[in-house]
């Protein structure tokens, strides 16, 4: 097999792929294009070796698994660079590198009659992302692109994030257009080329399943035999599936990851009915999720078959699906219990009415009751730090930072942006941040740093909706969430016998993870929280 790079410029792009921190890139080099710049070859460090300018590509054969490995090395200005060796399919060089949170792949094609190009894959833009949607393309086919420019907007499991270009070139082909749904991480979404004249050659380009980089969440499984793949590439997964079934059932023992076993146990999924997609038939978390997704679709079809029932199917956004899965997991795996307290908030309402004129005079945002609740919750967490913790199976992690997530309902679903170090910020700063985050949530433009890293959540359905009292579901990995109801007027006994007065009372319910927060500990936190609400001037000290 002849594998050649064209210029040192191509070599620099190899370095970009090996050193990249984000972006998912695949490059295809065709023999037809490479022959023009072919140079002498030599065999070094392996069965095959091709010298390319100041760079070399080496291929080694592993006799035990009949796999190739490759190594890219260069020496310029006295320096050197070499990549880690990775196992490659025997039918061609197809190596995967881990670049930050994103899978990056490089493909060398010996049969495709296409010029050198780069295949942009769906990036992993959040720790829990396994697939995403294309909200819209900012660039169009034929547009020139430069590093740092926004290519498209990707709807992740958390928010809509801008995806930037990694290298200079031209956008030759958009594989997944506006509105494309459920694109796996690593799957090819676009093609870029270096020369403007090469754009037309990708007019009818279609990404094959073998060219797509696999999702980050699924480890690369063993390649199929070369002869079978040459006969019919589309049937390559069949031998793997057969081998998977045999290995997963060998010795009446099932192999699965700890996360997959836990998820299967929580959802009553029989592992024996699954075919693992991991190495040696190992059952992964993604296999359980696929099984649950298929079961849910089957139930939906049965419900839709009911006669005389009018309905409309509303597609779920990525954030709504992820929220649903997380809440289901929380309710099934976390031992919830609830504590409710009523606080008299007359002084709180009075303080707010005194602060807002000063805010108006200074041009700041008006302070809401919810802003005061966030500050009180943060200070209570500082006073009772044991409630600012997470269950980590073998230990309890207690946080030094008090980061409060604030639940915001939008037409896209429920978002929980975070106010960081809320215990150290003033009311005016909290009010400004909450309003800015709420606007970005409603515009679906939150960034990962806007919602990650929270240690406690506040959900308020009282002010906007008039809900008197409710119990919220803990937002894992946090251990508590505070549900705020509306303030209502009540007649209460006065200072003297036979006297009565009217006071405003607000209900607050703390949902706790009993593994972390015992009843007395939760009660202690609520006592501190109530103290700040009923004597709000202590929050200003």
Short mmCIF file of C-alpha atoms in Angstrom, two decimals:
data_model
loop_
_atom_site.label_atom_id
_atom_site.label_comp_id
_atom_site.label_asym_id
_atom_site.label_seq_id
_atom_site.Cartn_x
_atom_site.Cartn_y
_atom_site.Cartn_z
CA UNK A 1 0.00 0.00 0.00
CA UNK A 2 1.39 3.38 -0.95
CA UNK A 3 0.72 6.03 1.68
CA UNK A 4 2.13 9.45 0.90
CA UNK A 5 1.77 13.02 2.09
CA UNK A 6 1.92 15.80 -0.46
CA UNK A 7 3.75 18.72 1.16
CA UNK A 8 5.13 19.83 4.49
CA UNK A 9 1.84 21.73 4.78
CA UNK A 10 0.09 18.36 4.99
CA UNK A 11 2.56 17.36 7.69
CA UNK A 12 1.68 20.42 9.72
CA UNK A 13 -1.95 19.31 9.60
CA UNK A 14 -0.91 15.93 11.01
CA UNK A 15 0.55 17.83 13.96
CA UNK A 16 -2.68 19.81 14.32
CA UNK A 17 -4.69 16.60 14.58
CA UNK A 18 -2.28 15.02 17.05
CA UNK A 19 -2.14 18.12 19.26
CA UNK A 20 -5.71 19.39 18.95
CA UNK A 21 -7.74 20.01 22.10
CA UNK A 22 -11.14 20.19 20.45
CA UNK A 23 -12.71 19.43 17.11
CA UNK A 24 -13.25 16.13 15.35
CA UNK A 25 -11.27 15.77 12.13
CA UNK A 26 -10.71 13.00 9.62
CA UNK A 27 -8.49 13.26 6.53
CA UNK A 28 -8.56 11.10 3.44
CA UNK A 29 -5.47 10.79 1.25
CA UNK A 30 -6.00 9.11 -2.12
CA UNK A 31 -3.18 7.40 -3.98
CA UNK A 32 -4.13 9.20 -7.16
CA UNK A 33 -3.48 12.57 -5.54
CA UNK A 34 -0.40 11.44 -3.67
CA UNK A 35 1.47 9.95 -6.66
CA UNK A 36 2.24 13.39 -8.02
CA UNK A 37 4.49 14.12 -5.03
CA UNK A 38 5.82 10.63 -4.40
CA UNK A 39 9.36 10.44 -3.12
CA UNK A 40 11.72 7.61 -2.31
CA UNK A 41 10.70 5.10 0.32
CA UNK A 42 12.62 3.15 2.91
CA UNK A 43 11.68 0.43 5.40
CA UNK A 44 12.32 1.51 8.97
CA UNK A 45 10.86 0.28 12.30
CA UNK A 46 8.37 -1.98 10.64
CA UNK A 47 7.24 -4.15 7.77
CA UNK A 48 6.46 -1.10 5.64
CA UNK A 49 8.00 2.40 5.60
CA UNK A 50 7.47 5.35 3.26
CA UNK A 51 9.68 8.43 3.43
CA UNK A 52 7.74 11.63 2.76
CA UNK A 53 9.81 14.86 2.71
CA UNK A 54 10.99 15.28 6.27
CA UNK A 55 8.31 12.95 7.57
CA UNK A 56 7.83 9.22 7.66
CA UNK A 57 4.84 6.95 8.03
CA UNK A 58 5.56 3.50 9.42
CA UNK A 59 3.29 0.49 9.53
CA UNK A 60 3.88 -2.48 11.83
CA UNK A 61 2.05 -5.80 11.83
CA UNK A 62 0.89 -7.45 15.04
CA UNK A 63 0.92 -11.11 14.25
CA UNK A 64 -1.26 -12.13 17.18
CA UNK A 65 -4.24 -10.07 16.08
CA UNK A 66 -3.30 -9.44 12.44
CA UNK A 67 -3.61 -5.67 12.96
CA UNK A 68 -1.56 -2.74 11.67
CA UNK A 69 -0.21 0.11 13.73
CA UNK A 70 1.21 3.34 12.43
CA UNK A 71 3.52 6.05 13.63
CA UNK A 72 3.98 9.57 12.32
CA UNK A 73 7.28 11.27 13.10
CA UNK A 74 9.07 14.38 11.89
CA UNK A 75 12.30 16.24 12.51
CA UNK A 76 12.44 19.93 11.76
CA UNK A 77 14.91 22.48 13.10
CA UNK A 78 16.46 19.92 15.37
CA UNK A 79 13.17 19.03 17.04
CA UNK A 80 11.17 15.83 16.86
CA UNK A 81 7.58 14.73 17.29
CA UNK A 82 6.04 11.29 17.35
CA UNK A 83 2.55 10.01 18.01
CA UNK A 84 1.44 7.11 20.17
CA UNK A 85 1.03 3.81 18.37
CA UNK A 86 -2.59 2.77 17.97
CA UNK A 87 -4.14 -0.46 16.56
CA UNK A 88 -5.42 -0.10 13.00
CA UNK A 89 -7.72 -2.19 10.80
CA UNK A 90 -5.72 -4.37 8.39
CA UNK A 91 -7.55 -3.08 5.33
CA UNK A 92 -6.11 0.42 5.68
CA UNK A 93 -4.70 2.92 8.10
CA UNK A 94 -7.55 4.11 10.31
CA UNK A 95 -6.27 5.56 13.56
CA UNK A 96 -8.08 7.27 16.42
CA UNK A 97 -6.62 9.93 18.68
CA UNK A 98 -8.26 11.36 21.78
CA UNK A 99 -8.18 15.17 21.62
CA UNK A 100 -9.68 16.66 24.76
CA UNK A 101 -13.37 15.73 24.80
CA UNK A 102 -13.55 14.96 21.09
CA UNK A 103 -12.70 11.94 18.99
CA UNK A 104 -10.36 12.77 16.11
CA UNK A 105 -9.75 10.30 13.29
CA UNK A 106 -7.56 10.20 10.21
CA UNK A 107 -8.36 7.96 7.25
CA UNK A 108 -5.97 7.11 4.40
CA UNK A 109 -7.95 5.89 1.40
CA UNK A 110 -6.22 3.98 -1.39
CA UNK A 111 -9.22 3.56 -3.65
CA UNK A 112 -11.26 6.75 -3.55
CA UNK A 113 -10.62 9.10 -6.46
CA UNK A 114 -10.91 12.24 -4.34
CA UNK A 115 -8.47 15.05 -3.61
CA UNK A 116 -7.07 15.52 -0.08
CA UNK A 117 -9.84 16.64 2.24
CA UNK A 118 -10.87 16.82 5.86
CA UNK A 119 -14.02 15.24 7.27
CA UNK A 120 -15.41 17.21 10.21
CA UNK A 121 -17.06 14.96 12.81
CA UNK A 122 -19.74 15.74 15.38
CA UNK A 123 -17.77 16.99 18.40
CA UNK A 124 -18.37 16.08 22.02
CA UNK A 125 -19.22 19.45 23.55
CA UNK A 126 -20.19 18.31 27.04
CA UNK A 127 -19.11 15.49 29.36
CA UNK A 128 -22.41 13.62 28.94
CA UNK A 129 -22.92 14.17 25.21
CA UNK A 130 -23.17 11.05 23.02
CA UNK A 131 -25.11 12.59 20.13
CA UNK A 132 -26.21 16.03 18.97
CA UNK A 133 -28.41 17.92 16.52
CA UNK A 134 -27.48 20.53 13.94
CA UNK A 135 -29.42 23.68 14.79
CA UNK A 136 -28.19 25.61 11.74
CA UNK A 137 -25.15 26.07 9.54
CA UNK A 138 -23.55 29.51 9.73
CA UNK A 139 -21.31 28.75 6.74
CA UNK A 140 -22.60 27.51 3.39
CA UNK A 141 -21.12 25.11 0.87
CA UNK A 142 -18.39 26.86 -1.08
CA UNK A 143 -17.63 29.40 1.67
CA UNK A 144 -14.05 30.04 2.66
CA UNK A 145 -13.41 29.17 6.32
CA UNK A 146 -10.62 30.21 8.68
CA UNK A 147 -9.56 28.98 12.13
CA UNK A 148 -11.81 30.35 14.86
CA UNK A 149 -14.78 31.07 12.57
CA UNK A 150 -18.13 29.53 13.52
CA UNK A 151 -19.12 26.68 11.19
CA UNK A 152 -22.46 25.73 12.70
CA UNK A 153 -24.56 25.68 15.84
CA UNK A 154 -24.83 22.28 17.55
CA UNK A 155 -27.67 21.40 19.91
CA UNK A 156 -26.10 19.30 22.66
CA UNK A 157 -27.68 17.57 25.64
CA UNK A 158 -27.29 20.82 27.58
CA UNK A 159 -27.60 23.81 25.23
CA UNK A 160 -26.87 25.11 21.73
CA UNK A 161 -23.12 25.59 21.24
CA UNK A 162 -21.18 27.19 18.40
CA UNK A 163 -18.75 24.85 16.62
CA UNK A 164 -15.61 26.57 15.35
CA UNK A 165 -13.41 25.77 12.37
CA UNK A 166 -9.98 24.28 13.09
CA UNK A 167 -8.14 25.02 9.83
CA UNK A 168 -8.20 27.28 6.81
CA UNK A 169 -9.88 25.99 3.67
CA UNK A 170 -13.25 25.78 1.90
CA UNK A 171 -16.48 24.13 3.03
CA UNK A 172 -16.95 21.63 0.21
CA UNK A 173 -19.87 19.54 1.43
CA UNK A 174 -22.41 19.70 4.25
CA UNK A 175 -23.25 16.07 5.01
CA UNK A 176 -25.77 16.76 7.80
CA UNK A 177 -27.87 19.84 7.05
CA UNK A 178 -29.91 22.21 9.20
CA UNK A 179 -32.14 20.37 11.63
CA UNK A 180 -30.31 17.02 11.36
CA UNK A 181 -31.16 14.98 14.47
CA UNK A 182 -29.43 12.42 16.69
CA UNK A 183 -25.98 12.55 15.07
CA UNK A 184 -23.56 10.35 16.99
CA UNK A 185 -20.36 11.92 18.35
CA UNK A 186 -17.64 11.43 15.71
CA UNK A 187 -20.08 10.97 12.81
CA UNK A 188 -19.08 13.02 9.75
CA UNK A 189 -21.13 16.20 9.31
CA UNK A 190 -19.09 18.15 6.74
CA UNK A 191 -16.13 18.05 4.34
CA UNK A 192 -13.54 20.80 3.88
CA UNK A 193 -10.85 21.08 1.20
CA UNK A 194 -7.70 23.12 0.81
CA UNK A 195 -8.19 24.24 -2.80
CA UNK A 196 -11.29 26.05 -4.01
CA UNK A 197 -11.17 24.07 -7.25
CA UNK A 198 -11.76 20.80 -5.36
CA UNK A 199 -15.20 21.86 -4.08
CA UNK A 200 -17.04 20.61 -7.17
CA UNK A 201 -15.56 17.11 -6.78
CA UNK A 202 -17.54 16.63 -3.55
CA UNK A 203 -20.91 17.62 -5.02
CA UNK A 204 -22.24 14.06 -4.80
CA UNK A 205 -20.16 12.97 -1.81
CA UNK A 206 -21.87 10.74 0.76
CA UNK A 207 -20.18 9.72 4.00
CA UNK A 208 -19.94 5.96 4.39
CA UNK A 209 -20.38 4.27 7.75
CA UNK A 210 -16.77 3.06 7.62
CA UNK A 211 -15.48 6.62 7.20
CA UNK A 212 -17.23 7.99 10.26
CA UNK A 213 -15.25 8.24 13.45
CA UNK A 214 -16.91 6.19 16.20
CA UNK A 215 -18.56 7.86 19.17
CA UNK A 216 -16.37 8.64 22.13
CA UNK A 217 -18.60 6.73 24.52
CA UNK A 218 -18.08 3.43 22.68
CA UNK A 219 -14.58 1.92 22.65
CA UNK A 220 -13.30 0.67 19.33
CA UNK A 221 -14.21 -2.97 18.85
CA UNK A 222 -12.00 -5.53 17.17
CA UNK A 223 -11.79 -5.11 13.38
CA UNK A 224 -13.30 -7.73 11.13
CA UNK A 225 -11.23 -9.97 8.90
CA UNK A 226 -9.79 -8.15 5.86
CA UNK A 227 -11.16 -10.58 3.28
CA UNK A 228 -14.72 -10.24 4.54
CA UNK A 229 -14.50 -6.44 4.61
CA UNK A 230 -13.17 -6.30 1.05
CA UNK A 231 -16.07 -8.38 -0.18
CA UNK A 232 -18.74 -6.17 1.27
CA UNK A 233 -17.94 -3.30 3.61
CA UNK A 234 -21.57 -2.75 4.64
CA UNK A 235 -21.70 -6.23 6.19
CA UNK A 236 -18.59 -5.74 8.32
CA UNK A 237 -20.55 -5.43 11.60
CA UNK A 238 -22.14 -8.89 11.12
CA UNK A 239 -19.00 -10.96 11.87
CA UNK A 240 -18.30 -8.63 14.81
CA UNK A 241 -21.82 -9.14 16.16
CA UNK A 242 -21.45 -12.91 15.82
CA UNK A 243 -18.15 -12.84 17.62
CA UNK A 244 -19.63 -10.56 20.24
CA UNK A 245 -22.45 -12.95 20.93
CA UNK A 246 -20.09 -15.89 21.26
CA UNK A 247 -17.65 -14.09 23.53
CA UNK A 248 -20.31 -12.51 25.70
CA UNK A 249 -21.91 -15.91 26.31
CA UNK A 250 -18.68 -17.88 26.67
CA UNK A 251 -18.59 -19.89 29.87
CA UNK A 252 -22.12 -18.73 30.76
CA UNK A 253 -20.60 -15.44 31.85
CA UNK A 254 -21.65 -11.97 30.72
CA UNK A 255 -19.10 -9.18 30.48
CA UNK A 256 -20.34 -5.64 31.11
CA UNK A 257 -19.06 -2.33 32.44
CA UNK A 258 -20.01 -1.33 36.02
CA UNK A 259 -22.09 1.60 34.74
CA UNK A 260 -23.95 -0.70 32.32
CA UNK A 261 -24.68 -3.21 35.08
CA UNK A 262 -26.00 -0.50 37.36
CA UNK A 263 -28.20 1.00 34.64
CA UNK A 264 -29.53 -2.45 33.69
CA UNK A 265 -30.31 -3.26 37.30
CA UNK A 266 -32.12 0.05 37.84
CA UNK A 267 -34.29 -0.47 34.75
CA UNK A 268 -34.79 -4.27 35.05
CA UNK A 269 -32.98 -4.96 31.79
CA UNK A 270 -31.87 -8.60 31.36
CA UNK A 271 -28.22 -8.52 30.27
CA UNK A 272 -28.58 -11.94 28.66
CA UNK A 273 -30.88 -10.43 26.03
CA UNK A 274 -28.29 -7.89 24.86
CA UNK A 275 -25.40 -8.08 22.44
CA UNK A 276 -22.47 -6.01 23.67
CA UNK A 277 -20.72 -3.65 21.27
CA UNK A 278 -17.57 -3.27 23.35
CA UNK A 279 -14.31 -5.26 23.05
CA UNK A 280 -14.88 -9.01 23.25
CA UNK A 281 -18.64 -8.51 23.46
CA UNK A 282 -18.51 -6.32 26.56
CA UNK A 283 -21.90 -4.72 27.26
CA UNK A 284 -21.61 -0.94 27.54
CA UNK A 285 -23.83 1.80 28.93
CA UNK A 286 -24.80 2.77 25.36
CA UNK A 287 -26.13 -0.74 24.74
CA UNK A 288 -28.49 -0.44 27.73
CA UNK A 289 -29.62 3.02 26.61
CA UNK A 290 -30.31 1.72 23.07
CA UNK A 291 -32.37 -1.12 24.54
CA UNK A 292 -34.40 1.28 26.69
CA UNK A 293 -34.87 3.64 23.74
CA UNK A 294 -36.16 0.80 21.53
CA UNK A 295 -38.53 -0.35 24.28
CA UNK A 296 -39.87 3.19 24.67
CA UNK A 297 -40.47 3.49 20.93
CA UNK A 298 -42.31 0.18 20.92
CA UNK A 299 -44.58 1.35 23.75
CA UNK A 300 -45.26 4.58 21.89
CA UNK A 301 -46.32 2.68 18.76
CA UNK A 302 -48.72 0.53 20.79
CA UNK A 303 -50.27 3.63 22.37
CA UNK A 304 -50.65 5.27 18.97
CA UNK A 305 -52.58 2.26 17.70
CA UNK A 306 -55.57 2.98 19.95
CA UNK A 307 -58.64 3.64 17.73
CA UNK A 308 -60.51 6.93 17.80
CA UNK A 309 -57.73 8.74 19.70
CA UNK A 310 -56.68 12.12 18.32
CA UNK A 311 -53.15 13.27 19.11
CA UNK A 312 -50.09 15.09 17.80
CA UNK A 313 -46.50 13.85 18.20
CA UNK A 314 -44.15 16.59 19.41
CA UNK A 315 -40.46 15.77 18.86
CA UNK A 316 -38.32 15.92 21.99
CA UNK A 317 -35.39 18.29 22.07
CA UNK A 318 -32.02 16.94 23.13
CA UNK A 319 -32.17 18.81 26.45
CA UNK A 320 -35.62 17.41 27.23
CA UNK A 321 -34.51 13.82 26.57
CA UNK A 322 -31.42 14.18 28.73
CA UNK A 323 -33.40 15.86 31.51
CA UNK A 324 -35.94 13.04 31.43
CA UNK A 325 -33.24 10.37 31.71
CA UNK A 326 -31.46 12.16 34.55
CA UNK A 327 -34.64 12.71 36.54
CA UNK A 328 -35.69 9.09 36.05
CA UNK A 329 -32.29 7.91 37.23
CA UNK A 330 -32.43 10.31 40.21
CA UNK A 331 -35.86 9.19 41.35
CA UNK A 332 -34.98 5.50 40.98
CA UNK A 333 -31.52 5.51 42.55
CA UNK A 334 -31.52 8.33 45.13
CA UNK A 335 -33.38 7.80 48.46
CA UNK A 336 -35.32 11.06 48.59
CA UNK A 337 -36.93 12.51 51.69
CA UNK A 338 -38.52 15.92 52.17
CA UNK A 339 -38.51 18.65 54.82
CA UNK A 340 -40.86 21.64 54.70
CA UNK A 341 -40.76 24.87 56.66
CA UNK A 342 -42.83 28.08 56.55
CA UNK A 343 -40.97 31.36 56.91
CA UNK A 344 -42.45 34.76 57.65
CA UNK A 345 -41.10 37.05 54.92
CA UNK A 346 -42.52 40.50 55.81
CA UNK A 347 -39.03 41.83 56.55
CA UNK A 348 -37.70 40.23 53.37
CA UNK A 349 -40.34 41.97 51.25
CA UNK A 350 -39.64 45.28 53.03
CA UNK A 351 -35.87 44.97 52.42
CA UNK A 352 -36.48 44.34 48.73
CA UNK A 353 -38.68 47.44 48.47
CA UNK A 354 -35.87 49.50 50.06
CA UNK A 355 -33.09 48.13 47.86
CA UNK A 356 -34.78 48.39 44.45
CA UNK A 357 -34.98 52.25 44.35
CA UNK A 358 -31.21 52.28 44.88
CA UNK A 359 -30.84 49.73 42.09
CA UNK A 360 -32.92 51.90 39.75
CA UNK A 361 -30.81 54.96 40.60
CA UNK A 362 -27.58 53.10 39.84
CA UNK A 363 -28.91 51.48 36.65
CA UNK A 364 -28.77 47.97 38.08
CA UNK A 365 -31.24 45.11 37.77
CA UNK A 366 -34.14 44.96 40.21
CA UNK A 367 -33.70 42.45 43.02
CA UNK A 368 -36.35 39.75 43.15
CA UNK A 369 -37.49 37.54 46.01
CA UNK A 370 -35.77 34.67 44.21
CA UNK A 371 -32.43 36.54 44.29
CA UNK A 372 -32.82 36.92 48.06
CA UNK A 373 -33.67 33.20 48.34
CA UNK A 374 -30.51 32.27 46.38
CA UNK A 375 -28.36 34.40 48.69
CA UNK A 376 -30.00 32.94 51.80
CA UNK A 377 -29.54 29.37 50.51
CA UNK A 378 -25.87 30.04 49.72
CA UNK A 379 -25.17 31.46 53.17
CA UNK A 380 -27.00 28.53 54.80
CA UNK A 381 -24.77 26.14 52.85
CA UNK A 382 -21.73 27.99 54.13
CA UNK A 383 -23.06 27.64 57.67
CA UNK A 384 -23.95 23.94 57.20
CA UNK A 385 -21.33 22.77 54.66
CA UNK A 386 -22.26 19.10 55.02
CA UNK A 387 -25.31 19.81 52.81
CA UNK A 388 -23.01 21.15 50.08
CA UNK A 389 -21.86 17.63 49.16
CA UNK A 390 -22.19 14.73 46.70
CA UNK A 391 -22.42 10.97 47.15
CA UNK A 392 -19.41 9.29 45.46
CA UNK A 393 -20.12 5.64 46.45
CA UNK A 394 -16.90 5.12 48.44
CA UNK A 395 -16.84 8.59 49.97
CA UNK A 396 -18.77 11.84 50.30
CA UNK A 397 -17.31 14.82 48.44
CA UNK A 398 -17.81 18.12 50.29
CA UNK A 399 -17.36 21.22 48.13
CA UNK A 400 -15.57 24.42 49.12
CA UNK A 401 -17.42 26.47 46.50
CA UNK A 402 -21.11 27.29 46.86
CA UNK A 403 -22.45 27.23 43.29
CA UNK A 404 -26.24 27.56 43.06
CA UNK A 405 -28.10 26.21 40.03
CA UNK A 406 -31.31 28.12 39.26
CA UNK A 407 -34.09 26.22 37.45
CA UNK A 408 -35.34 28.10 34.37
CA UNK A 409 -38.26 26.79 32.32
CA UNK A 410 -38.12 27.48 28.55
CA UNK A 411 -39.93 26.25 25.46
CA UNK A 412 -36.92 24.01 24.78
CA UNK A 413 -37.06 22.35 28.21
CA UNK A 414 -35.72 22.87 31.73
CA UNK A 415 -32.33 24.57 32.09
CA UNK A 416 -30.37 25.03 35.33
CA UNK A 417 -27.68 27.72 34.83
CA UNK A 418 -25.31 28.24 37.74
CA UNK A 419 -24.45 31.27 39.89
CA UNK A 420 -20.91 30.57 41.06
CA UNK A 421 -19.73 31.44 44.58
CA UNK A 422 -23.14 32.87 45.41
CA UNK A 423 -22.22 33.09 49.10
CA UNK A 424 -19.51 35.63 48.27
CA UNK A 425 -21.52 37.83 45.88
CA UNK A 426 -23.75 40.77 46.66
CA UNK A 427 -27.48 40.83 45.92
CA UNK A 428 -27.03 43.22 42.99
CA UNK A 429 -24.48 40.92 41.35
CA UNK A 430 -26.68 37.86 41.87
CA UNK A 431 -29.71 39.68 40.42
CA UNK A 432 -27.76 40.70 37.32
CA UNK A 433 -26.27 37.21 36.74
CA UNK A 434 -29.59 35.40 37.20
CA UNK A 435 -31.36 37.63 34.67
CA UNK A 436 -28.54 37.28 32.12
CA UNK A 437 -28.46 33.50 32.51
CA UNK A 438 -32.25 33.26 32.23
CA UNK A 439 -32.19 35.25 28.98
CA UNK A 440 -29.47 33.01 27.52
CA UNK A 441 -31.41 29.92 28.60
CA UNK A 442 -34.56 31.14 26.83
CA UNK A 443 -32.48 31.96 23.73
CA UNK A 444 -30.97 28.46 23.94
CA UNK A 445 -27.49 29.99 23.92
CA UNK A 446 -26.03 28.79 27.22
CA UNK A 447 -22.40 27.66 27.15
CA UNK A 448 -21.07 24.67 29.14
CA UNK A 449 -19.53 26.95 31.76
CA UNK A 450 -22.99 28.49 32.33
CA UNK A 451 -24.52 25.28 33.72
CA UNK A 452 -21.71 22.97 34.85
CA UNK A 453 -20.24 22.77 38.35
CA UNK A 454 -23.34 23.45 40.48
CA UNK A 455 -23.45 22.10 44.05
CA UNK A 456 -27.06 22.95 45.03
CA UNK A 457 -30.26 23.82 43.13
CA UNK A 458 -33.11 26.26 43.78
CA UNK A 459 -36.46 25.81 41.98
CA UNK A 460 -39.08 28.54 42.45
CA UNK A 461 -42.64 27.91 41.27
CA UNK A 462 -44.19 30.29 43.77
CA UNK A 463 -43.54 33.74 42.33
CA UNK A 464 -44.18 32.99 38.64
CA UNK A 465 -46.95 30.38 39.03
CA UNK A 466 -48.46 30.79 42.50
CA UNK A 467 -47.70 27.23 43.58
CA UNK A 468 -48.05 27.00 47.34
CA UNK A 469 -45.76 24.04 47.99
CA UNK A 470 -44.10 21.22 46.01
CA UNK A 471 -41.35 18.59 46.23
CA UNK A 472 -38.56 18.80 43.64
CA UNK A 473 -36.37 15.93 42.39
CA UNK A 474 -32.68 16.01 43.37
CA UNK A 475 -30.38 17.02 40.51
CA UNK A 476 -27.49 14.48 40.61
CA UNK A 477 -24.69 14.48 41.57
CA UNK A 478 -26.00 17.08 44.02
CA UNK A 479 -27.57 15.95 47.28
CA UNK A 480 -30.30 18.54 47.79
CA UNK A 481 -32.70 20.84 45.95
CA UNK A 482 -34.84 23.61 47.42
CA UNK A 483 -38.45 24.07 46.22
CA UNK A 484 -39.88 27.53 46.86
CA UNK A 485 -43.63 28.17 47.00
CA UNK A 486 -45.56 31.44 46.86
CA UNK A 487 -45.88 33.91 49.71
CA UNK A 488 -49.41 34.10 51.13
CA UNK A 489 -51.13 36.29 53.68
CA UNK A 490 -52.13 34.66 56.97
CA UNK A 491 -53.84 35.88 60.12
CA UNK A 492 -51.62 35.24 63.12
CA UNK A 493 -51.84 36.08 66.85
CA UNK A 494 -50.52 39.53 67.79
CA UNK A 495 -48.30 40.62 70.65
CA UNK A 496 -51.19 41.03 73.13
CA UNK A 497 -53.91 38.57 73.97
CA UNK A 498 -56.92 38.92 71.71
CA UNK A 499 -54.96 40.84 69.07
CA UNK A 500 -54.32 39.56 65.58
CA UNK A 501 -52.18 40.68 62.69
CA UNK A 502 -51.61 39.72 59.06
CA UNK A 503 -48.27 38.29 58.00
CA UNK A 504 -46.76 36.95 54.76
CA UNK A 505 -45.52 33.37 54.88
CA UNK A 506 -43.57 31.43 52.28
CA UNK A 507 -43.23 27.65 52.08
CA UNK A 508 -39.84 26.04 51.34
CA UNK A 509 -39.33 22.29 50.86
CA UNK A 510 -35.87 20.73 50.92
CA UNK A 511 -35.51 17.44 48.97
CA UNK A 512 -32.52 15.50 50.35
CA UNK A 513 -30.43 12.48 49.39
CA UNK A 514 -30.57 10.46 52.60
CA UNK A 515 -27.20 8.84 51.82
CA UNK A 516 -25.52 12.22 52.35
CA UNK A 517 -27.91 14.39 54.38
CA UNK A 518 -29.47 12.87 57.48
CA UNK A 519 -32.77 14.24 58.76
CA UNK A 520 -31.22 16.30 61.55
CA UNK A 521 -28.65 17.74 59.18
CA UNK A 522 -31.35 18.77 56.68
CA UNK A 523 -33.38 20.32 59.51
CA UNK A 524 -30.32 22.26 60.66
CA UNK A 525 -29.85 23.67 57.15
CA UNK A 526 -33.53 24.69 56.91
CA UNK A 527 -33.26 26.40 60.29
CA UNK A 528 -30.32 28.46 59.04
CA UNK A 529 -32.12 29.25 55.77
CA UNK A 530 -35.27 30.35 57.61
CA UNK A 531 -33.19 32.56 59.88
CA UNK A 532 -31.80 34.51 56.92
CA UNK A 533 -35.27 34.95 55.37
CA UNK A 534 -36.88 36.19 58.58
CA UNK A 535 -33.96 38.50 59.45
CA UNK A 536 -32.65 39.43 55.97
CA UNK A 537 -30.36 42.23 57.14
CA UNK A 538 -27.96 39.52 58.36
CA UNK A 539 -27.36 38.65 54.69
CA UNK A 540 -25.93 42.15 54.12
CA UNK A 541 -23.32 41.92 56.89
#
